[in-house]
Amino acid sequence: MNQNRFCDHRLETKQLTLAYDGVPVVRNLNLGIPTGKITVLVGANGCGKSTLLRGLARLLKPKGGMVYLDGKAIFQLSGKTVAKKLGMLPQSPIAPEGLTVRDLVAMGRYPYQSWLQQWSSEDEQKVKEALDITTMTELADRPLDNLSGGQRQKAWIAMVLAQDTDILLLDEPTTFLDLAHQVDLLDLLYELHQQQGKTIVMILHDLNLACRYGDYLVAIQQGKVYATGTPERVMTEEMVREVFGLECRIVADPVADTPMCIPMGCKVKSDILRH
Amino acid sequence: MTKQWLIIRPKVLPISFHCDRRVPRVLSILTLITIVAMVISVGYGEYYISPLDVIKTLLGLQTTNTDYYFVINILRLPRTLVAFLVGVGLAIAGTITQGITRNPLAAPDIIGVNAGAALAAVTLIILLPNTPVSLLPFAAFTGALTVALLIYFLAWREGSSPVRLILVGIGFSLIANALTNLMITFGEINTVSQALVWLTGSVYGRSWSQVLALIPWIVIFGAIALILARELNTLNLGDEVARGLGSPVEWQRGLLLLTSVALAGSSVATAGTVGFVSLMAPHLGRQLVGASHEGLLPVAAMMGGMLVVGADLLGRVMFAPLELPCGIITAAIGAPYFVYLLIKNRQP
């Protein structure tokens, strides 16, 4: 077991059960999110990854068990208290028409503001930093609807960064982006993790990128944790078969040496038979 | 950073604020146009009074003619003030509805909130003809709230599509209008004629009692709207993001909905259904100062005031001596605008 590398958990779940309309999606789940690492949740469509992420972000009330943030039950903390420690970006959020990047990023400061203090020097500084690190400063006065998908996603990331939290929860931050922009965005997240020691939890569908960028992988199967650990430990042919129902080969990524999943599929099988 | 935003952050006080740099200029221009329109409006009529004399009289200075005081302060000023206040109320109500539903087409007049207010007010006028005008806003508020809640539970939760919300709203609007017509058909003739003048959306013959009944609603709920501008910003990003930022979404939305309904209801109670103002004003405001509500709310409010004052003046000038109710003018401008927005927001 390599568990002691990941012993520090600021965010964890105990016997967590989450349900939609009475139907449990996540069942009795125990999971610790390693602090200061990049954790990637992987699993088939509808396995409960997004639900789990929403539960971790205090967006969904548990049916049973609890999520703990710094040892406290997350639902006993106020919304703003949680929002200063943990930032959450849902899957493909939509900004209102005409909203500029700067307007959006400024809203990340909401948990720090009050009616009298709507725009402190600190707010201004944090927004500037968030725009700089995401290289969005030059586009700051453009409306979001005029930006490309990759730029728009960076603007949203900048908003969560302005929130100035140690923990970031991101639901498929790379959806709808082409491969180049996916890598670009993940590089940005990696940089944040390296420079600021942020804890990042994200859902990714691309298993190879998950292995490349994740320190820690959580494979989820029907609302339960199937396996956790380093990509080398989790990404096995057996896991992909059990969790995704897909036959594959795992080889070493020729660039990064992390595990790489090569799917089999029917086409290859029939080609093999023919030769 | 300081280029696009106006930042107020005095060193001595623990307060800070920011809004779009264009806000002060746009707001002053709109205010100026509104004041000019009001002065012309007050002077215009069968008994013409020059703008200079209007200003003198309003400021309490001596004028050549002693009739001016009576004509201006008693007869004409309340009408124009009502037009302004109603415009402000409707515009803020529309800005809030569009913000919390994240639907550019949602305005209290489109989704039937105003029709509900009108139904309740007409019912009160016809069943209890001797009710004081100050009670009308309360009745309208109840009617508006009923429709708003029905829409909320039938078409809004679970993230229904923007067009569905509009369709259900138009349905409610039609039902409420049908019931209003029913009340009018069976009502007693004198009270019905009173209700009819009012229903077309008109500020004709409004007196100080109406101004005084409306002012507290607009001032109190307008102030609440401004206080909640930041909450409106976060809600406008969607529930998930707003919650992620730590906003108590249900509370804020409920409070904003109530504010919007109160503004729309009290406005309708005073001037009937002056259509499309709550739809247009926020859109025009957004074009001028962007989508952040700290600046948008006051700009949209002034825009609404200007629209209704302007529509009232136009309605009197166009076919003089005939008078068109301002509700017809706003509808003539607003309906094509609504169709334009509908096409622009069409979803596959």
XYZ file of C-alpha atoms in Angstrom:
623
model
C 0.000 0.000 0.000
C 1.139 3.405 -0.904
C -1.507 5.085 1.216
C 0.747 7.085 3.520
C 1.745 9.310 0.599
C -1.856 10.517 0.705
C -2.525 10.498 4.428
C -3.416 14.179 4.796
C -7.125 14.723 4.069
C -8.741 18.089 4.488
C -11.763 16.914 2.551
C -13.220 13.473 3.139
C -16.455 11.540 3.093
C -17.690 9.039 5.657
C -20.399 6.561 4.736
C -21.672 9.145 2.259
C -24.955 8.355 0.515
C -26.261 10.793 -2.101
C -29.565 10.445 -3.909
C -31.657 12.119 -6.586
C -35.422 11.889 -6.051
C -34.923 9.134 -3.513
C -32.801 6.980 -5.830
C -29.354 6.531 -4.297
C -26.567 7.350 -6.738
C -23.632 7.232 -4.350
C -23.739 4.586 -1.617
C -21.883 4.473 1.715
C -18.817 5.990 0.203
C -15.638 6.523 2.198
C -13.088 8.652 0.442
C -10.265 10.939 1.487
C -9.054 13.586 -0.896
C -5.266 13.878 -0.569
C -4.314 17.448 0.252
C -2.078 19.277 -2.213
C -2.510 16.647 -4.919
C -4.401 16.388 -8.168
C -7.123 13.783 -7.797
C -8.975 12.601 -10.876
C -12.327 10.849 -10.666
C -12.887 8.389 -13.502
C -15.815 6.158 -14.274
C -18.457 5.344 -16.831
C -21.277 7.760 -17.684
C -23.882 7.803 -14.933
C -21.669 6.117 -12.336
C -22.103 8.972 -9.878
C -18.853 10.924 -10.327
C -20.614 14.246 -10.884
C -22.994 13.527 -8.020
C -20.049 12.794 -5.755
C -18.345 16.019 -6.796
C -21.511 17.976 -6.097
C -21.752 16.289 -2.712
C -18.148 17.226 -1.925
C -18.927 20.829 -2.886
C -21.904 21.055 -0.502
C -24.295 21.388 -3.421
C -26.156 18.222 -2.534
C -27.413 17.255 0.893
C -26.424 13.707 1.847
C -29.118 11.113 2.473
C -26.727 9.408 4.812
C -23.205 9.910 6.109
C -21.397 13.227 5.740
C -18.714 15.164 3.944
C -16.062 16.625 6.243
C -14.034 19.724 5.495
C -11.137 20.251 7.923
C -12.790 17.795 10.275
C -16.135 19.596 10.372
C -19.375 18.389 8.848
C -19.673 20.499 5.717
C -23.374 21.190 6.187
C -22.724 22.706 9.605
C -20.505 25.333 8.017
C -22.000 28.380 6.342
C -22.039 28.624 2.560
C -19.547 31.484 2.564
C -17.174 29.727 4.965
C -17.060 26.728 2.662
C -16.726 28.980 -0.401
C -13.534 30.494 1.048
C -11.931 27.075 1.299
C -13.351 25.227 -1.644
C -14.174 26.390 -5.147
C -16.442 24.441 -7.450
C -16.904 24.690 -11.192
C -19.844 22.705 -12.598
C -19.789 21.143 -16.023
C -20.120 23.658 -18.889
C -21.591 26.580 -16.932
C -23.375 29.282 -18.930
C -22.749 32.972 -18.423
C -25.457 35.549 -19.007
C -25.359 37.454 -22.256
C -22.998 40.385 -22.430
C -21.133 39.585 -19.216
C -17.451 40.451 -19.589
C -14.609 38.249 -18.396
C -13.730 40.830 -15.756
C -17.320 40.927 -14.462
C -17.325 37.158 -14.201
C -13.972 36.842 -12.471
C -14.954 39.573 -10.003
C -17.924 37.466 -8.921
C -15.448 34.938 -7.572
C -14.916 37.403 -4.731
C -18.513 37.037 -3.554
C -17.746 35.065 -0.364
C -15.380 37.808 0.841
C -17.724 40.693 0.217
C -20.455 42.313 2.224
C -22.933 44.991 1.352
C -20.537 47.703 2.509
C -17.376 46.091 1.242
C -18.169 45.286 -2.331
C -14.778 45.843 -3.852
C -11.773 45.932 -1.490
C -8.157 46.331 -2.632
C -7.702 42.650 -1.879
C -10.598 41.781 -4.197
C -8.973 43.842 -6.912
C -5.584 42.208 -6.361
C -6.963 38.654 -6.413
C -8.930 39.274 -9.589
C -5.834 40.714 -11.245
C -3.805 37.651 -10.226
C -6.489 35.272 -11.447
C -6.626 37.023 -14.823
C -2.827 37.025 -15.088
C -2.260 33.375 -14.281
C -4.941 32.259 -16.731
C -3.530 34.659 -19.376
C -6.956 36.278 -19.664
C -5.884 39.847 -18.843
C -5.945 40.984 -22.454
C -9.405 39.528 -22.988
C -10.765 40.866 -19.699
C -13.124 43.385 -21.269
C -14.531 41.060 -23.898
C -17.986 39.534 -23.351
C -17.852 35.805 -22.714
C -20.139 35.009 -25.625
C -17.461 36.361 -28.014
C -14.753 33.989 -26.809
C -13.704 30.560 -28.021
C -14.555 27.512 -25.915
C -11.040 27.274 -24.502
C -10.903 30.948 -23.563
C -14.337 30.785 -21.995
C -13.334 27.825 -19.865
C -10.235 29.701 -18.749
C -12.419 32.650 -17.755
C -14.486 30.361 -15.533
C -11.329 28.866 -14.038
C -10.176 32.423 -13.358
C -13.421 33.074 -11.513
C -12.854 30.076 -9.247
C -9.236 31.174 -8.749
C -10.371 34.642 -7.665
C -12.289 32.795 -4.972
C -8.827 32.118 -3.527
C -9.477 28.635 -2.178
C -6.999 25.861 -1.421
C -9.294 23.255 -2.900
C -10.714 23.263 -6.429
C -13.435 20.898 -7.602
C -13.861 20.807 -11.379
C -16.502 18.825 -13.223
C -15.105 17.892 -16.635
C -13.187 21.112 -17.196
C -12.126 19.901 -20.647
C -15.554 19.094 -22.146
C -16.088 20.449 -25.638
C -12.429 21.415 -25.994
C -10.199 20.032 -28.738
C -7.146 18.039 -27.660
C -4.746 20.976 -27.867
C -6.971 23.094 -25.638
C -7.536 20.176 -23.265
C -3.787 19.861 -22.768
C -3.462 23.627 -22.486
C -6.087 23.744 -19.732
C -4.658 20.784 -17.841
C -1.202 22.385 -18.031
C -2.703 25.487 -16.443
C -4.200 23.400 -13.634
C -0.904 21.564 -13.165
C 0.902 24.891 -12.936
C -1.538 26.066 -10.266
C -1.008 22.891 -8.354
C 2.782 23.213 -8.589
C 3.023 26.915 -7.806
C 0.307 27.335 -5.226
C -0.017 23.827 -3.864
C -3.719 23.735 -4.613
C -5.679 20.562 -4.048
C -7.511 19.798 -7.262
C -10.283 17.256 -7.680
C -11.586 16.865 -11.205
C -13.549 14.583 -13.410
C -11.918 13.655 -16.710
C -13.156 11.327 -19.408
C -9.836 10.910 -21.161
C -8.134 8.148 -19.169
C -4.718 8.856 -20.664
C -4.818 12.502 -19.649
C -6.191 11.405 -16.266
C -3.091 9.243 -15.762
C -0.787 11.944 -17.064
C -2.054 14.738 -14.843
C -3.490 12.908 -11.847
C -1.400 12.156 -8.766
C -4.249 10.091 -7.457
C -7.001 8.325 -9.312
C -10.398 7.315 -7.984
C -12.244 4.809 -10.152
C -15.952 4.840 -9.438
C -18.321 2.055 -10.329
C -22.045 2.437 -9.726
C -21.713 4.875 -6.882
C -18.917 2.990 -5.133
C -15.171 3.363 -5.084
C -13.733 0.558 -7.185
C -10.083 1.475 -6.738
C -7.973 4.392 -5.507
C -4.295 5.181 -5.650
C -1.613 6.230 -8.077
C -2.455 5.908 -11.780
C -0.090 2.919 -12.005
C -2.069 1.135 -9.316
C -5.546 2.026 -10.483
C -5.226 1.929 -14.255
C -5.263 -1.773 -14.955
C -6.871 -3.748 -17.750
C -9.090 -5.350 -15.160
C -10.263 -1.970 -13.821
C -11.144 -0.698 -17.295
C -13.037 -3.935 -17.978
C -14.957 -3.813 -14.697
C -15.614 -0.075 -14.506
C -16.071 0.818 -18.164
C -16.970 -2.578 -19.628
C -14.172 -2.134 -22.144
C -11.432 -4.548 -23.223
C -8.111 -2.759 -23.486
C -4.373 -2.994 -23.214
C -2.434 -0.845 -20.774
C 0.966 0.230 -22.026
C 3.411 2.878 -20.870
C 2.845 6.333 -22.294
C 5.903 6.853 -24.568
C 6.181 10.509 -23.474
C 5.429 10.522 -19.765
C 5.720 6.840 -18.919
C 2.358 6.963 -17.155
C -0.153 4.197 -17.960
C -1.890 4.517 -21.273
C -5.079 2.749 -22.168
C -5.437 1.356 -25.697
C -9.037 0.238 -26.279
C -9.728 -2.990 -28.178
C -13.158 -2.571 -29.763
C -14.801 -4.741 -32.393
C -12.921 -3.355 -35.378
C -9.547 -4.434 -34.051
C -10.874 -7.869 -33.022
C -12.252 -8.619 -36.460
C -9.030 -7.381 -38.063
C -7.047 -9.755 -35.862
C -9.297 -12.655 -36.821
C -8.934 -11.844 -40.514
C -5.122 -11.911 -40.440
C -8.242 47.429 -13.808
C -9.245 51.017 -13.169
C -9.843 51.609 -16.855
C -13.163 49.847 -17.274
C -14.522 50.195 -13.785
C -15.487 53.022 -11.585
C -14.202 52.185 -8.129
C -15.286 53.965 -4.999
C -13.064 53.129 -2.062
C -12.617 55.992 0.417
C -9.591 55.594 2.693
C -11.411 56.713 5.831
C -14.502 54.520 5.590
C -14.726 50.737 5.528
C -16.780 50.760 2.341
C -16.030 49.965 -1.272
C -18.027 49.659 -4.437
C -17.494 49.201 -8.131
C -19.571 49.440 -11.253
C -19.165 49.926 -14.963
C -17.390 53.166 -15.853
C -20.211 54.141 -18.223
C -22.863 54.145 -15.477
C -22.626 57.767 -14.196
C -22.663 59.240 -17.697
C -25.473 57.055 -19.002
C -27.486 57.647 -15.853
C -27.096 61.436 -16.065
C -28.053 61.516 -19.735
C -31.136 59.389 -19.097
C -32.095 61.518 -16.113
C -31.695 64.679 -18.166
C -33.855 63.330 -21.006
C -36.470 62.219 -18.480
C -36.579 65.622 -16.795
C -36.876 67.391 -20.162
C -39.678 65.032 -21.187
C -41.427 65.607 -17.849
C -41.220 69.384 -18.182
C -42.589 69.271 -21.742
C -45.228 66.792 -20.648
C -46.379 68.995 -17.782
C -46.524 72.062 -20.032
C -48.265 70.339 -22.911
C -52.052 70.281 -23.216
C -55.054 72.325 -24.163
C -53.792 74.942 -21.785
C -50.179 75.333 -22.955
C -47.544 76.464 -20.492
C -44.007 77.244 -21.641
C -41.169 75.058 -20.266
C -39.637 78.047 -18.513
C -42.865 78.745 -16.661
C -43.181 75.057 -15.814
C -39.720 75.037 -14.256
C -40.406 78.284 -12.397
C -43.662 76.959 -11.009
C -42.130 73.630 -9.998
C -39.347 75.453 -8.193
C -41.940 77.616 -6.440
C -40.860 80.858 -8.144
C -43.203 83.696 -9.061
C -44.842 83.431 -12.503
C -47.027 85.800 -14.485
C -50.107 83.619 -14.268
C -51.591 82.354 -11.006
C -53.475 79.530 -12.778
C -50.171 77.847 -13.528
C -49.793 76.619 -9.993
C -53.117 74.804 -10.042
C -52.763 73.375 -13.576
C -49.236 72.151 -13.007
C -49.139 70.987 -9.414
C -52.661 69.671 -9.048
C -53.621 68.467 -12.528
C -50.552 67.574 -14.540
C -47.595 66.848 -12.306
C -49.107 63.810 -10.549
C -49.836 62.217 -13.914
C -46.242 62.582 -15.083
C -44.874 61.455 -11.734
C -47.045 58.357 -11.857
C -45.769 57.640 -15.371
C -42.200 57.935 -14.140
C -42.691 55.819 -11.000
C -44.566 53.124 -12.899
C -41.781 52.965 -15.479
C -39.173 52.656 -12.737
C -41.137 49.919 -10.966
C -41.793 47.892 -14.088
C -38.192 48.181 -15.277
C -36.685 47.013 -11.985
C -39.225 44.188 -11.802
C -38.237 43.099 -15.308
C -34.513 43.291 -14.597
C -34.981 41.062 -11.548
C -37.157 38.495 -13.352
C -34.735 38.274 -16.248
C -31.865 37.893 -13.800
C -33.277 35.172 -11.557
C -34.794 33.119 -14.377
C -31.661 33.650 -16.509
C -34.131 34.164 -19.308
C -33.865 37.274 -21.465
C -37.534 37.006 -22.419
C -38.917 36.738 -18.914
C -40.615 39.925 -17.843
C -43.566 40.201 -15.484
C -45.848 41.353 -18.305
C -44.854 38.483 -20.592
C -45.164 35.713 -18.016
C -48.557 36.826 -16.724
C -47.554 38.423 -13.426
C -48.976 41.766 -14.516
C -52.160 40.098 -15.778
C -52.575 38.490 -12.352
C -52.118 41.877 -10.711
C -54.668 43.420 -13.058
C -57.190 40.672 -12.389
C -56.936 41.132 -8.642
C -57.201 44.916 -8.899
C -60.168 44.820 -11.292
C -61.922 42.326 -9.044
C -61.461 44.680 -6.126
C -62.643 47.733 -8.104
C -65.769 45.944 -9.301
C -66.745 44.040 -6.180
C -65.896 46.788 -3.709
C -66.161 50.083 -5.622
C -65.524 52.215 -2.545
C -62.109 50.771 -1.729
C -59.494 53.499 -1.209
C -56.776 53.630 -3.898
C -54.059 52.913 -1.363
C -55.425 49.371 -1.024
C -55.215 48.643 -4.751
C -51.459 47.924 -4.710
C -52.001 45.293 -2.022
C -54.667 43.530 -4.078
C -52.491 43.712 -7.193
C -49.533 42.411 -5.232
C -51.565 39.376 -4.107
C -52.683 38.657 -7.667
C -49.170 39.046 -9.039
C -47.717 36.830 -6.330
C -50.257 34.086 -7.018
C -49.333 33.945 -10.695
C -45.606 34.149 -9.912
C -45.852 31.200 -7.524
C -47.916 29.150 -9.978
C -45.340 29.744 -12.697
C -42.531 28.963 -10.316
C -43.977 25.579 -9.432
C -45.290 24.641 -12.873
C -42.680 25.838 -15.311
C -39.518 26.995 -13.705
C -38.105 24.399 -11.343
C -35.900 21.581 -12.563
C -34.372 23.951 -15.084
C -37.088 23.991 -17.701
C -36.350 25.603 -21.043
C -36.683 29.373 -21.481
C -39.385 29.019 -24.103
C -41.468 26.724 -21.884
C -41.451 29.317 -19.140
C -42.635 31.945 -21.620
C -45.369 29.694 -23.036
C -46.739 28.742 -19.634
C -46.567 32.414 -18.661
C -48.478 33.499 -21.766
C -51.057 30.839 -20.912
C -51.498 32.301 -17.431
C -51.647 35.746 -18.937
C -54.521 34.674 -21.202
C -56.389 32.960 -18.361
C -56.069 36.009 -16.122
C -57.175 38.313 -18.948
C -60.166 36.093 -19.659
C -61.191 36.227 -15.999
C -60.710 39.987 -16.024
C -63.020 40.237 -19.038
C -65.535 38.088 -17.209
C -65.458 40.469 -14.245
C -65.960 43.402 -16.596
C -68.856 41.742 -18.407
C -70.749 41.072 -15.212
C -69.722 44.168 -13.316
C -71.824 47.222 -12.656
C -71.537 49.783 -15.479
C -70.009 52.717 -13.580
C -67.323 50.756 -11.864
C -66.587 48.895 -15.087
C -65.878 52.099 -16.997
C -63.506 53.082 -14.247
C -61.765 49.727 -14.518
C -61.595 49.911 -18.319
C -59.781 53.246 -18.470
C -57.302 51.864 -16.080
C -56.817 48.481 -17.803
C -55.495 49.853 -21.091
C -52.440 51.023 -19.233
C -52.881 54.703 -18.837
C -51.792 57.441 -16.484
C -54.771 59.588 -17.438
C -56.290 61.525 -14.580
C -53.925 60.247 -11.914
C -53.881 62.382 -8.801
C -51.636 62.883 -5.803
C -53.408 60.113 -3.900
C -52.147 57.618 -6.487
C -48.641 59.081 -6.405
C -48.580 58.835 -2.619
C -49.913 55.285 -2.671
C -47.240 54.201 -5.150
C -44.162 56.020 -3.815
C -43.537 53.845 -0.736
C -43.693 50.656 -2.824
C -41.236 51.921 -5.426
C -38.850 53.446 -2.885
C -38.788 50.519 -0.461
C -38.660 47.694 -2.975
C -36.430 49.647 -5.357
C -33.950 50.054 -2.509
C -34.165 46.353 -1.664
C -33.452 45.551 -5.318
C -30.338 47.754 -5.278
C -29.152 46.144 -2.050
C -29.582 42.721 -3.637
C -27.761 43.649 -6.880
C -24.778 41.434 -6.031
C -27.043 38.499 -5.225
C -28.708 38.979 -8.576
C -25.268 38.799 -10.210
C -24.467 35.451 -8.637
C -27.932 33.971 -9.293
C -27.498 35.023 -12.900
C -24.604 32.548 -13.165
C -26.903 29.627 -12.380
C -27.780 27.844 -9.151
C -24.740 25.598 -9.026
C -22.194 28.367 -9.458
C -24.101 30.667 -7.094
C -24.181 27.967 -4.407
C -20.526 27.230 -5.025
C -19.800 30.885 -4.268
C -21.618 30.492 -0.954
C -24.859 32.252 -1.839
C -27.960 31.029 0.011
C -29.707 30.610 -3.335
C -33.280 29.790 -2.243
C -33.452 32.685 0.205
C -32.059 35.241 -2.177
C -34.221 34.089 -5.041
C -37.350 34.159 -2.885
C -36.562 37.665 -1.653
C -35.842 38.901 -5.175
C -38.982 37.302 -6.566
C -41.039 38.983 -3.852
C -39.378 42.331 -4.631
C -40.080 41.970 -8.320
C -43.702 40.993 -7.735
C -44.219 43.906 -5.347
C -42.837 46.390 -7.871
C -44.780 44.967 -10.797
C -47.990 44.607 -8.769
C -47.941 48.131 -7.336
C -47.117 49.611 -10.749
C -49.959 47.732 -12.400
C -52.290 48.742 -9.579
C -51.566 52.383 -10.359
C -51.437 52.546 -14.150
C -52.857 49.286 -15.399
C -50.864 47.053 -17.698
C -48.299 49.253 -19.397
C -46.833 46.481 -21.489
C -43.294 45.616 -22.555
C -41.533 48.232 -20.429
C -40.217 45.573 -18.066
C -39.023 43.602 -21.072
C -37.350 46.430 -22.969
C -35.770 48.557 -20.257
C -33.347 45.879 -18.967
C -32.254 44.983 -22.496
C -31.591 48.572 -23.456
C -29.800 49.056 -20.146
C -27.579 46.043 -20.773
C -26.600 47.446 -24.158
C -25.510 50.642 -22.443
C -23.725 49.501 -19.279
C -23.271 45.737 -19.462
C -24.750 42.862 -17.506
C -23.515 43.590 -13.973
C -26.500 44.527 -11.859
C -24.854 47.177 -9.638
C -24.956 49.499 -12.627
C -27.697 47.845 -14.646
C -30.470 48.204 -12.049
C -30.373 52.014 -11.728
C -29.845 52.471 -15.471
C -32.730 50.158 -16.380
C -34.918 51.894 -13.779
C -34.255 55.333 -15.259
C -34.709 53.903 -18.755
C -38.121 52.551 -17.725
C -39.137 55.885 -16.227
C -38.051 57.650 -19.391
C -39.923 55.193 -21.616
C -43.253 55.593 -19.842
C -42.983 59.383 -19.472
C -42.036 59.540 -23.162
C -44.837 57.170 -24.194
C -47.387 59.215 -22.251
C -46.202 62.435 -23.902
C -46.120 60.834 -27.348
C -49.613 59.409 -26.879
C -50.937 62.894 -26.239
C -49.000 64.688 -28.967
C -49.388 62.244 -31.870
C -53.131 62.485 -32.508
C -53.989 65.582 -30.492
C -56.592 66.412 -29.329
C -57.190 62.633 -29.190
C -55.218 60.872 -26.492
C -53.644 57.425 -26.777
C -52.981 55.608 -23.503
C -49.236 55.192 -22.907
C -49.757 51.415 -22.703
C -50.627 51.387 -26.395
C -47.494 53.324 -27.311
C -45.221 51.046 -25.274
C -46.913 47.998 -26.798
C -46.458 49.391 -30.310
C -42.727 49.739 -29.688
C -42.360 46.745 -27.374
C -44.176 44.034 -29.309
C -41.826 44.114 -32.328
C -38.904 44.263 -29.903
C -40.232 41.135 -28.180
C -40.482 39.323 -31.516
C -36.931 40.383 -32.326
C -35.702 38.985 -28.975
C -37.717 35.820 -29.517
C -36.020 35.209 -32.858
C -32.614 36.077 -31.472
C -33.033 33.665 -28.555
C -34.573 30.878 -30.563
C -33.191 27.532 -29.561
C -32.932 24.530 -31.829
